[in-house]
PDB file of C-alpha atoms in Angstrom:
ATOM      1  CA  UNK L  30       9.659 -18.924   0.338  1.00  0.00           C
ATOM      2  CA  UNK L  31      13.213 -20.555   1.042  1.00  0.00           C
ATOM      3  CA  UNK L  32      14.473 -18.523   4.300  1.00  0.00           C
ATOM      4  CA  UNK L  33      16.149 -19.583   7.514  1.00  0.00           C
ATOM      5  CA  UNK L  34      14.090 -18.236  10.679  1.00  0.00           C
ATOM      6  CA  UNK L  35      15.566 -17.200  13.688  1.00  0.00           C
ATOM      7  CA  UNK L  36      13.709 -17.023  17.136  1.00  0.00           C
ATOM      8  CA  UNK L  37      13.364 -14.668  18.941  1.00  0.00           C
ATOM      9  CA  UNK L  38      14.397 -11.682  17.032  1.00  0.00           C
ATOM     10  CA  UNK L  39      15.242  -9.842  20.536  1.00  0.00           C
ATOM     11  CA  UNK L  40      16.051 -11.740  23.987  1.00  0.00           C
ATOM     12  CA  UNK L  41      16.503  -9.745  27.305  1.00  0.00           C
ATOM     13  CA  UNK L  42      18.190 -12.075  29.809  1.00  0.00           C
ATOM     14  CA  UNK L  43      19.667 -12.591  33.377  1.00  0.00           C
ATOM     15  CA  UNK L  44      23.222 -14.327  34.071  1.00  0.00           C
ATOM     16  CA  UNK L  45      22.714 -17.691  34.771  1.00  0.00           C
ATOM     17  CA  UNK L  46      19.519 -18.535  33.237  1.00  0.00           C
ATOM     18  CA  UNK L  47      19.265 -20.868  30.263  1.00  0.00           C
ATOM     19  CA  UNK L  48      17.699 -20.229  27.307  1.00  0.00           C
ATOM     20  CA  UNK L  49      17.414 -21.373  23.902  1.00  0.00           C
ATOM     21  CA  UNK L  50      17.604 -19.504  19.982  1.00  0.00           C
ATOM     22  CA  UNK L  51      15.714 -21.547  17.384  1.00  0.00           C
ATOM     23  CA  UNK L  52      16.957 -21.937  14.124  1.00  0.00           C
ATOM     24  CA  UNK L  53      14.932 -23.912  10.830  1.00  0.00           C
ATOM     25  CA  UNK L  54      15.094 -23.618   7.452  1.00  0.00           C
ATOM     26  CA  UNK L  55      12.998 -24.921   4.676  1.00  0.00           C
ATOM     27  CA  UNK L  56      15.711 -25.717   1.824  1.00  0.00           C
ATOM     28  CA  UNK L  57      16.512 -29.216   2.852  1.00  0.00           C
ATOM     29  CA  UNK L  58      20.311 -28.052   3.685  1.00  0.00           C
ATOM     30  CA  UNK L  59      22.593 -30.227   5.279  1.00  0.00           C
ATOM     31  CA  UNK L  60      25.061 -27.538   6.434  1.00  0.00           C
ATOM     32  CA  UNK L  61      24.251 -25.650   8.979  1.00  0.00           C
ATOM     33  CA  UNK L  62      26.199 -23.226  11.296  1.00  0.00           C
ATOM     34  CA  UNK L  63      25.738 -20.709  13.968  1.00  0.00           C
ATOM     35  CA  UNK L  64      27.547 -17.283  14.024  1.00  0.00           C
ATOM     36  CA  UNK L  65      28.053 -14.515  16.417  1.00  0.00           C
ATOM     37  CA  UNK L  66      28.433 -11.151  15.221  1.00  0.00           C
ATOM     38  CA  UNK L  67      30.195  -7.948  17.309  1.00  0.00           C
ATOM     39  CA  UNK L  68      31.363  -4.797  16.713  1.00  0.00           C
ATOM     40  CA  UNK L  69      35.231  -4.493  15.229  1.00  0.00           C
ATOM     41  CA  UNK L  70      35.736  -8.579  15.171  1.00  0.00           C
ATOM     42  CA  UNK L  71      33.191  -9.150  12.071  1.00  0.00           C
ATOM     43  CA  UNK L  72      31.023 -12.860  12.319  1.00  0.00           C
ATOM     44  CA  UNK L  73      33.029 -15.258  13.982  1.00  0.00           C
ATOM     45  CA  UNK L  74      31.549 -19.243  14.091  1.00  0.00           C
ATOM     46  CA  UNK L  75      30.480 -20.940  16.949  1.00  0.00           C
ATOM     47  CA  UNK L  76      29.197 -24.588  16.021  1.00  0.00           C
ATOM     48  CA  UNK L  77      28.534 -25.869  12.766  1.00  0.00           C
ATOM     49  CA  UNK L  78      27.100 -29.423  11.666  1.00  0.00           C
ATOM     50  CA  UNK L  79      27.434 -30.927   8.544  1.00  0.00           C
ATOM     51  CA  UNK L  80      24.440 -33.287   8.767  1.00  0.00           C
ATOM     52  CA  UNK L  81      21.934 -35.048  10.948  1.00  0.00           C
ATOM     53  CA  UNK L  82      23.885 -35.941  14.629  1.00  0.00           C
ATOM     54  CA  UNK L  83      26.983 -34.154  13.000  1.00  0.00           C
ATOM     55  CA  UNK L  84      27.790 -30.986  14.841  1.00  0.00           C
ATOM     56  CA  UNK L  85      31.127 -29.513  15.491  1.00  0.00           C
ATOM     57  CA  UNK L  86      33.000 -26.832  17.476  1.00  0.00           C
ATOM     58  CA  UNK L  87      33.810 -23.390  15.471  1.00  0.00           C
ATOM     59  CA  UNK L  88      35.893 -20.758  16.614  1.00  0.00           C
ATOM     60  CA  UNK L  89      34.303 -19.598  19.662  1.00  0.00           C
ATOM     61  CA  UNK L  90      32.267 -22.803  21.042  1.00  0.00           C
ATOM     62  CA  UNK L  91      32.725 -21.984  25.028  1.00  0.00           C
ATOM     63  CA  UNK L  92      30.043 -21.041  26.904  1.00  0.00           C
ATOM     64  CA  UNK L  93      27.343 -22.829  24.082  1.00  0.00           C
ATOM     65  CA  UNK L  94      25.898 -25.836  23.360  1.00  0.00           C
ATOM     66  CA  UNK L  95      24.235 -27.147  19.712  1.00  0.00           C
ATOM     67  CA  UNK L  96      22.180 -30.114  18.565  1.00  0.00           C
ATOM     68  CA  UNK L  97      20.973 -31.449  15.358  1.00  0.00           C
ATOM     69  CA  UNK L  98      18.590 -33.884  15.404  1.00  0.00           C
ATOM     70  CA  UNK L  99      16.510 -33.016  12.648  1.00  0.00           C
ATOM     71  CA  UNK L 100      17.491 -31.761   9.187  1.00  0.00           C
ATOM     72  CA  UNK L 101      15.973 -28.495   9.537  1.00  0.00           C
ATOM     73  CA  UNK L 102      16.224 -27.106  12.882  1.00  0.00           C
ATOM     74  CA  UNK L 103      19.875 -26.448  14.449  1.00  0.00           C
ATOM     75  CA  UNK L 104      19.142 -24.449  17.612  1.00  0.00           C
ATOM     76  CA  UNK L 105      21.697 -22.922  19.863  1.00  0.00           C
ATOM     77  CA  UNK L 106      21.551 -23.423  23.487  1.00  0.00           C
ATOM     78  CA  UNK L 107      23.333 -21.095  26.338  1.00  0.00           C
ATOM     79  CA  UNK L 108      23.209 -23.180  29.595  1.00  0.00           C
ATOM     80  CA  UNK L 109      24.371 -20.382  31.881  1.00  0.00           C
ATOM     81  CA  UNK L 110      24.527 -17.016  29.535  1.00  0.00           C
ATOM     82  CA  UNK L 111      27.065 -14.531  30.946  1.00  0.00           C
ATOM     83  CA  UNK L 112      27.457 -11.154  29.832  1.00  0.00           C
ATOM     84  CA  UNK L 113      30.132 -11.246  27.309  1.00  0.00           C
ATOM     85  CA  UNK L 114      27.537 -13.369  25.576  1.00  0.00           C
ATOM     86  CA  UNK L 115      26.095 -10.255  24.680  1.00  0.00           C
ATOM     87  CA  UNK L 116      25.810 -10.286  21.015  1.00  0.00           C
ATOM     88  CA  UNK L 117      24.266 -10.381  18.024  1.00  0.00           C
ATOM     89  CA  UNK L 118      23.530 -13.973  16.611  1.00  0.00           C
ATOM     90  CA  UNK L 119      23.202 -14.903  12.999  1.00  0.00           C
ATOM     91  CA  UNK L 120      22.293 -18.625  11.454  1.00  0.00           C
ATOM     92  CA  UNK L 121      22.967 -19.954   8.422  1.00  0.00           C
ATOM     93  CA  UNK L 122      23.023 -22.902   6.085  1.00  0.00           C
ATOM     94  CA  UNK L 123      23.700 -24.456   2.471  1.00  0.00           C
ATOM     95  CA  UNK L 124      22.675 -27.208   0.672  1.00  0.00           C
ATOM     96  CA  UNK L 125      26.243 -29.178   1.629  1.00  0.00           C
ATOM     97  CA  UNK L 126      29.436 -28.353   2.828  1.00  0.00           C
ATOM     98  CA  UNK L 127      31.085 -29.233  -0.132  1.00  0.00           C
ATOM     99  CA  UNK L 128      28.385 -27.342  -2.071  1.00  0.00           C
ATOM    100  CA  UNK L 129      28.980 -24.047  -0.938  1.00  0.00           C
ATOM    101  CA  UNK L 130      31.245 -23.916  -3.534  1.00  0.00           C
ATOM    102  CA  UNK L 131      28.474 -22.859  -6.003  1.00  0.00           C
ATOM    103  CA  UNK L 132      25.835 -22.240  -3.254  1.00  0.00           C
ATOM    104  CA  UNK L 133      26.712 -19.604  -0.797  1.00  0.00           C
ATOM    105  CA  UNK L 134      25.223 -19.544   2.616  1.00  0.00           C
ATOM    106  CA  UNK L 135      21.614 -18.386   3.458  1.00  0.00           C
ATOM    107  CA  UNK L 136      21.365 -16.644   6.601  1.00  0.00           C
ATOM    108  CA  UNK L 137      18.826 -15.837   8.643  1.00  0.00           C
ATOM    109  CA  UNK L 138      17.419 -11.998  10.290  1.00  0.00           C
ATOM    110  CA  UNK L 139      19.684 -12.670  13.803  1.00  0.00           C
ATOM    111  CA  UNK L 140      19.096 -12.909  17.322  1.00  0.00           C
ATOM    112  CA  UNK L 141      20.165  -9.905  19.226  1.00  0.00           C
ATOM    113  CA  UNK L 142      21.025 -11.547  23.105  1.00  0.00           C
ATOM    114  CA  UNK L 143      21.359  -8.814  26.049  1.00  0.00           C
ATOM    115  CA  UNK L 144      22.769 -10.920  29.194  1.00  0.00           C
ATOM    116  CA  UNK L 145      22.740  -8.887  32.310  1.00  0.00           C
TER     117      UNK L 145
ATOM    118  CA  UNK J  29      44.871 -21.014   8.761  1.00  0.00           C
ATOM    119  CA  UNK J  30      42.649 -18.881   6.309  1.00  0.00           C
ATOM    120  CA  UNK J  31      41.835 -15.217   6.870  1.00  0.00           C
ATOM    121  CA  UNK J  32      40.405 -12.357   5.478  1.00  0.00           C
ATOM    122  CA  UNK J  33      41.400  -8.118   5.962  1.00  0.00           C
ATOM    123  CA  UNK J  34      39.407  -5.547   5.346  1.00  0.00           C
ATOM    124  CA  UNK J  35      41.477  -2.872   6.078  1.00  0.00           C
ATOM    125  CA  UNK J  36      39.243   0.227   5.959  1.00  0.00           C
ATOM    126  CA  UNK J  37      36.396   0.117   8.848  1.00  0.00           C
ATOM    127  CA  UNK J  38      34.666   2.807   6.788  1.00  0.00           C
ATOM    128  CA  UNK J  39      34.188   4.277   3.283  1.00  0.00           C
ATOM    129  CA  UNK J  40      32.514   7.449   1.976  1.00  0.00           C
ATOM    130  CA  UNK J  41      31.300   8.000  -1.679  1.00  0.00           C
ATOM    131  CA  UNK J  42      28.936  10.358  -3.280  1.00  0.00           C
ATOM    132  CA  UNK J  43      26.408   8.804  -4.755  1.00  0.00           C
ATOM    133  CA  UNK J  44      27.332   8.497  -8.601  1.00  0.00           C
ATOM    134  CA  UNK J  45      30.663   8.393  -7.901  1.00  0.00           C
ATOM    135  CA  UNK J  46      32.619   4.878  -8.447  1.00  0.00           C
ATOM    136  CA  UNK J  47      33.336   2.822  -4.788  1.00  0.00           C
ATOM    137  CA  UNK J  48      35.783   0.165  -4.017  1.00  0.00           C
ATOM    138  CA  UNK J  49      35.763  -1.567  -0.831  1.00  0.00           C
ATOM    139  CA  UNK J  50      38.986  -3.160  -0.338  1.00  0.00           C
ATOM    140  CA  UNK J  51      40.106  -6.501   0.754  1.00  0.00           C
ATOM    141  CA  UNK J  52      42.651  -8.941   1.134  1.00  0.00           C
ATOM    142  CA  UNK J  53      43.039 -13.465   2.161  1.00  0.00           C
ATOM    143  CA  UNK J  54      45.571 -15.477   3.134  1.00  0.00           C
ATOM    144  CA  UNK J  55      44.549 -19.180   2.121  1.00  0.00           C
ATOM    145  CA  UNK J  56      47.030 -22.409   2.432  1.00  0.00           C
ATOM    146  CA  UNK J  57      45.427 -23.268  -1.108  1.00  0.00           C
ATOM    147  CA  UNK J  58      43.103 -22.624  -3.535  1.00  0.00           C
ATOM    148  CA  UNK J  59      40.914 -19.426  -3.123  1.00  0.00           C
ATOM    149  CA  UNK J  60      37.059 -19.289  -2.892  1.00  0.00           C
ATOM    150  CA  UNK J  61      36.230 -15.749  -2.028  1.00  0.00           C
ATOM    151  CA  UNK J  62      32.779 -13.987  -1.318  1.00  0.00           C
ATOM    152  CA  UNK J  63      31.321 -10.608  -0.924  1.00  0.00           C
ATOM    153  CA  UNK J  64      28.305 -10.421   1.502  1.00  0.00           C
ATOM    154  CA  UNK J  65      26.344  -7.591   2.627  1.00  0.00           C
ATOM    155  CA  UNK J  66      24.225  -6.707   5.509  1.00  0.00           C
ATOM    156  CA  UNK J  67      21.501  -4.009   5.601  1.00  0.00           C
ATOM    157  CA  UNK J  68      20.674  -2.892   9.541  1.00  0.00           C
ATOM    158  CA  UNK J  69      18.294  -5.519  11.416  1.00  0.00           C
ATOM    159  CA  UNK J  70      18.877  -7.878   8.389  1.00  0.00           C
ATOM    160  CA  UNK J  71      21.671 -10.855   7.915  1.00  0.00           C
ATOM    161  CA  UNK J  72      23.892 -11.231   5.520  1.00  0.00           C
ATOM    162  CA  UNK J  73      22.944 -11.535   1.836  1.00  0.00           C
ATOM    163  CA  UNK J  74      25.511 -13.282  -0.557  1.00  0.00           C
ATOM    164  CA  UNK J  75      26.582 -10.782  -3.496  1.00  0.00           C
ATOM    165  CA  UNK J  76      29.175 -12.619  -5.461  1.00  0.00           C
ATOM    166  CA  UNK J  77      31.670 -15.545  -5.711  1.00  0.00           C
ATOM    167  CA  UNK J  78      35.144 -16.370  -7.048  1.00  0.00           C
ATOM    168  CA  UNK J  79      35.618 -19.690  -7.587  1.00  0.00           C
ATOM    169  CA  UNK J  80      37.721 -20.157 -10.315  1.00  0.00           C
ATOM    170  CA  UNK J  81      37.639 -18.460 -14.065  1.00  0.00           C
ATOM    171  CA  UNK J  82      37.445 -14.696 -14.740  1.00  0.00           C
ATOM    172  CA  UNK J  83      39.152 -12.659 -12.872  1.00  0.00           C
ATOM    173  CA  UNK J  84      36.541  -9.656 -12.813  1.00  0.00           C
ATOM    174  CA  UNK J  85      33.333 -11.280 -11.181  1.00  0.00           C
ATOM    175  CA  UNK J  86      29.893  -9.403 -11.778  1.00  0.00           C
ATOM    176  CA  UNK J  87      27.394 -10.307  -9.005  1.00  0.00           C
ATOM    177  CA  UNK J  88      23.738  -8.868  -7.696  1.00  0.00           C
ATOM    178  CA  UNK J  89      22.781  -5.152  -7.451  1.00  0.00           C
ATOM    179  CA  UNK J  90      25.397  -3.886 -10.035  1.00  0.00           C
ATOM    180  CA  UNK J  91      28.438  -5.049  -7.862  1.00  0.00           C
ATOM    181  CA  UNK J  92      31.896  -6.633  -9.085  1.00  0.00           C
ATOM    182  CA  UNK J  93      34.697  -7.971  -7.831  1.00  0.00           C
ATOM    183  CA  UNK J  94      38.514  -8.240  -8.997  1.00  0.00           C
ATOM    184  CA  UNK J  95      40.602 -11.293  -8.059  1.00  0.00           C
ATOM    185  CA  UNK J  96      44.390  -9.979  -7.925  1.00  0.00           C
ATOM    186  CA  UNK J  97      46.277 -13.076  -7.277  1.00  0.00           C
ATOM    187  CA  UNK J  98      49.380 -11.865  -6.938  1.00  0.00           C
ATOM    188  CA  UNK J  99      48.645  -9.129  -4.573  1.00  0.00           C
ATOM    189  CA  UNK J 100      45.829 -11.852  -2.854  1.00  0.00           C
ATOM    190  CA  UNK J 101      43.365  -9.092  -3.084  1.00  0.00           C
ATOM    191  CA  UNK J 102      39.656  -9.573  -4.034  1.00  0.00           C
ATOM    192  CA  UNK J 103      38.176  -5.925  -3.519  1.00  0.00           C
ATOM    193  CA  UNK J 104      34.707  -5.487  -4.296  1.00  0.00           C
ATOM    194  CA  UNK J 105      33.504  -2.164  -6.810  1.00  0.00           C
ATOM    195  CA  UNK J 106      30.900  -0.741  -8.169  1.00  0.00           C
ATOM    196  CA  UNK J 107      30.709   1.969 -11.003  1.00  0.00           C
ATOM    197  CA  UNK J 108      28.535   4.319 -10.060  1.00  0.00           C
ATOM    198  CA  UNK J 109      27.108   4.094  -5.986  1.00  0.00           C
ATOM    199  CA  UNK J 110      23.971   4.608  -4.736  1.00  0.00           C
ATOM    200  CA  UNK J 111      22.471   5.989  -1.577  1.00  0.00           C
ATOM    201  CA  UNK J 112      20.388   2.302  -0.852  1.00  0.00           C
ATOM    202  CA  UNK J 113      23.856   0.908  -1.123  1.00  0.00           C
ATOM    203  CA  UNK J 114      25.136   2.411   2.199  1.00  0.00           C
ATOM    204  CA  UNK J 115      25.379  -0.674   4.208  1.00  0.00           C
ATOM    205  CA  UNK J 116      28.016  -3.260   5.998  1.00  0.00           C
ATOM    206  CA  UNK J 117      30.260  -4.915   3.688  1.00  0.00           C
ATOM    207  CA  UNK J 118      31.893  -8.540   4.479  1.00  0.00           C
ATOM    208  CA  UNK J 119      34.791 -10.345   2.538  1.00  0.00           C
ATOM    209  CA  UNK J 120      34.785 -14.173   3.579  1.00  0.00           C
ATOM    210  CA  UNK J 121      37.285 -16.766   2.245  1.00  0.00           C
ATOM    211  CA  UNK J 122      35.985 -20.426   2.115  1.00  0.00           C
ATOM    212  CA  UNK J 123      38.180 -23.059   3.665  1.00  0.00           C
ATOM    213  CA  UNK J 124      38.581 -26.106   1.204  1.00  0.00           C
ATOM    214  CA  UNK J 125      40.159 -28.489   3.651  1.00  0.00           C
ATOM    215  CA  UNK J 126      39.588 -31.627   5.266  1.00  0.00           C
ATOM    216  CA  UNK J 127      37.749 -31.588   8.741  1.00  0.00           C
ATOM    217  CA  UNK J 128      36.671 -27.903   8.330  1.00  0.00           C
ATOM    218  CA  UNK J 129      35.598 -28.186   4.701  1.00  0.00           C
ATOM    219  CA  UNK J 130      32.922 -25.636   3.976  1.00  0.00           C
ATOM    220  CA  UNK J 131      34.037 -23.124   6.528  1.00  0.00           C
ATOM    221  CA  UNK J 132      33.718 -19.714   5.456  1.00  0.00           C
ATOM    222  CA  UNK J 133      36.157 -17.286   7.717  1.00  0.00           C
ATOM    223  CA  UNK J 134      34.525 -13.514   7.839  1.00  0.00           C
ATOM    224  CA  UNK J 135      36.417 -10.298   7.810  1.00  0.00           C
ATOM    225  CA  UNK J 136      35.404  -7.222   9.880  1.00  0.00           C
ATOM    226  CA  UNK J 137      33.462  -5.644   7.667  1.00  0.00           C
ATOM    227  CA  UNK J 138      33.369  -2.424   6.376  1.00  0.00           C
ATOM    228  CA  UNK J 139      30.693   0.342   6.648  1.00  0.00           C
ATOM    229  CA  UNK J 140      30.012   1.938   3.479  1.00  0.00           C
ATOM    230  CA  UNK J 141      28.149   5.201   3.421  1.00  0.00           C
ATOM    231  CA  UNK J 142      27.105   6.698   0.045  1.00  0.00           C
ATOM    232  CA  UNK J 143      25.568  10.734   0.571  1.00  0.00           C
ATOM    233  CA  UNK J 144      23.350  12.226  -1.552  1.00  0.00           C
TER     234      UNK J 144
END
C-alpha cells in the first residue's frame, strides 16, 4: 500500500532533550516536506527537499533541523525542543515538485509532540 | 506572496441539506488551488484540484468546487451533506514559482459539522 509513515504517533518530551520524528514513504517521491499543524494558524511548512541532499527552509524552520539522505526517509530532528514546539506534526510528499501539479501531496497520520 | 482565507472557522448543516465552505487566494500568477480534508487523528487527504479548464471541479466523496476568478474565490460544495462528512476542511494554493516551486500555502481550516 502507497502511504507515508510517521513515527511515533505520540511523543511526551522534556525541554532540552533531542529527539527525532521519522518520516518514509514507499512511492518513490522526490518531494518531500514537513508541516506543523496548530490550532487557528492551519499547517504551516517547516523544511521541504526537493530531492536527495536537497532540503530547504519553509516558513517556520527555527528551532528544527532536516536531512535527506535517502529517497524515502526525510526525518525531522529537534535538537533542543522547547515548549512552543508543542504541536501537531504532519509529513508529506509527491512524486516531484513540479508534479504536484497533477499529483497532490500524500500525507502521513502526524506526530503529536508535547514539550514540557 | 501566495495565500489562502478561509473566512468561516466553523460551519453547520443538516445533513441533506446543501454545504459550502468558503474560500478565497491571492496568487502573483496563475492559480492551482486544492481542497483537503482531515478526519480527527488522521492527515490530510487531497479532495480536488483546479488546475486549469472547467470552472466547476467534481472531486472524491461527492464534493465540488467553483473557481470564481474574478472574485479569486474557490469555495468548496456539496449538494446534499452527510453526517461522516463533519470534519476539518483546508483550502491550499500551490506556488508556481522559481525557488519555492511546488509549495503549497494552507489556510486555517474550517470545521464543518453536519447533525443528524
Amino acid at each position: 500500500e502507497a502511504q507515508v509513515t510517521q513515527n511515533p504517533r505520540y511523543l511526551i518530551t522534556v525541554t532540552g532533550k533531542k529527539l527525532t520524528v521519522t518520516c518514509s514513504q514507499n512511492m518513490n517521491h522526490e518531494y518531500m516536506s514537513w508541516y506543523r499543524q496548530d490550532p487557528g494558524l492551519g499547517l504551516r511548512q517547516i523544511y521541504y527537499s526537493m530531492n536527495v541532499e536537497v532540503t530547504d527552509k519553509g516558513d517556520v524552520p527555527e528551532g528544527y533541523k532536516v536531512s535527506r539522505k535517502e529517497k524515502r526517509n526525510f526525518p525531522l530532528i529537534l535538537e533542543s525542543p522547547s515548549p512552543n514546539q508543542t504541536s501537531l506534526y504532519f509529513c508529506a510528499s509527491s512524486l516531484t515538485a513540479r508534479s504536484s501539479y497533477n499529483s497532490p501531496l500524500h500525507f502521513g497520520n502526524g506526530t503529536r509532540l508535547t514539550v514540557t | 506572496a501566495q495565500s489562502v482565507a478561509q473566512p468561516e472557522d466553523q460551519v453547520n448543516v443538516a445533513e441533506g441539506n446543501p454545504l459550502t465552505v468558503k474560500c478565497t487566494y491571492s496568487v502573483s500568477g496563475n492559480p492551482y488551488l486544492f481542497w483537503y480534508v482531515q478526519y480527527p487523528n488522521r492527515g490530510l487527504q487531497f479532495l480536488l484540484k483546479y488546475i486549469t479548464g472547467d470552472n466547476l471541479v467534481k472531486g472524491s466523496y461527492g464534493f465540488e468546487a467553483e473557481f470564481n476568478k474574478s472574485q479569486t474565490s474557490f469555495h468548496l460544495k456539496k449538494p446534499s451533506a452527510l453526517v461522516s462528512d463533519s470534519a476539518l476542511y483546508f483550502c491550499a494554493v500551490r506556488d508556481d514559482r522559481g525557488s519555492t516551486l511546488g509549495r503549497l500555502y494552507f489556510g486555517r481550516g474550517t470545521q464543518l459539522t453536519v447533525w443528524p
